[in-house]
């Protein structure tokens, strides 16, 4: 089978679509025939060596690329129940140090990292859900806000930020969205009550809208201290990038959120997609052999949806 791997760090030119042995499902695992896999910033950081420089990924001869997957169960390993061959599924590969990732023709995942794909959407659309949907939902869980409280979401027009806005609104939170001025109609359409352009001084702009500041911030755009200044004393702050957490000034509870695979939560997110409460946005779909071009496009920025590869 074919899979995207790297054997050295560097630019998109180091990505290799290699012929590799077919993986097999082990105890508690499933083999998935990949129909769609997304390209994420973590893939660019893996390829460039940034994760290794940060001590998160040991150097090795071959490293697989790709986290999100949508596809069909091909094989189930011993001990797997509730999944069978032919099931349409989505899942997340959340381990860094693996020889094969989701950008491949087949991938093996732990069964508890897999959920039924949402009905009524294509595999290309479904692949947009796992990594960013789980990131937003788990970060919101960590913020632990009460109904009616105010949440600041930076990068609200992006993949994680957009999910965060919709999930926060579904939880009864009042959302202040931070994004580019041109994105105001988009984020208000996702449910944001209030809007602040990303060029504004966040602390001042947010406090004009919400005296005292927001109860919490989900910093999807890695704004850092400027976003922290918009949070009231004793509030909460979720940073989504390693090393991106500001100091816990004014008694604010600051934490780095680290994504984890969670099939049960992914099932609940898929149900929200089916109910029309969560929007899947795809910017471009490319064949797997255009993975290098997809990495270049993601690095350019400005996307308002996911980049998806199809084997």
Coordinates of N, CA and C in Angstrom, one line a residue, residues 105 124 287:
X105 N -3.2 4.7 2.5 CA -4.3 4.0 1.9 C -5.0 3.1 3.0
X124 N -14.9 13.0 2.7 CA -14.1 14.2 2.7 C -14.5 15.2 3.8
X287 N -5.8 14.7 -4.4 CA -5.4 13.3 -4.3 C -4.1 13.2 -3.4

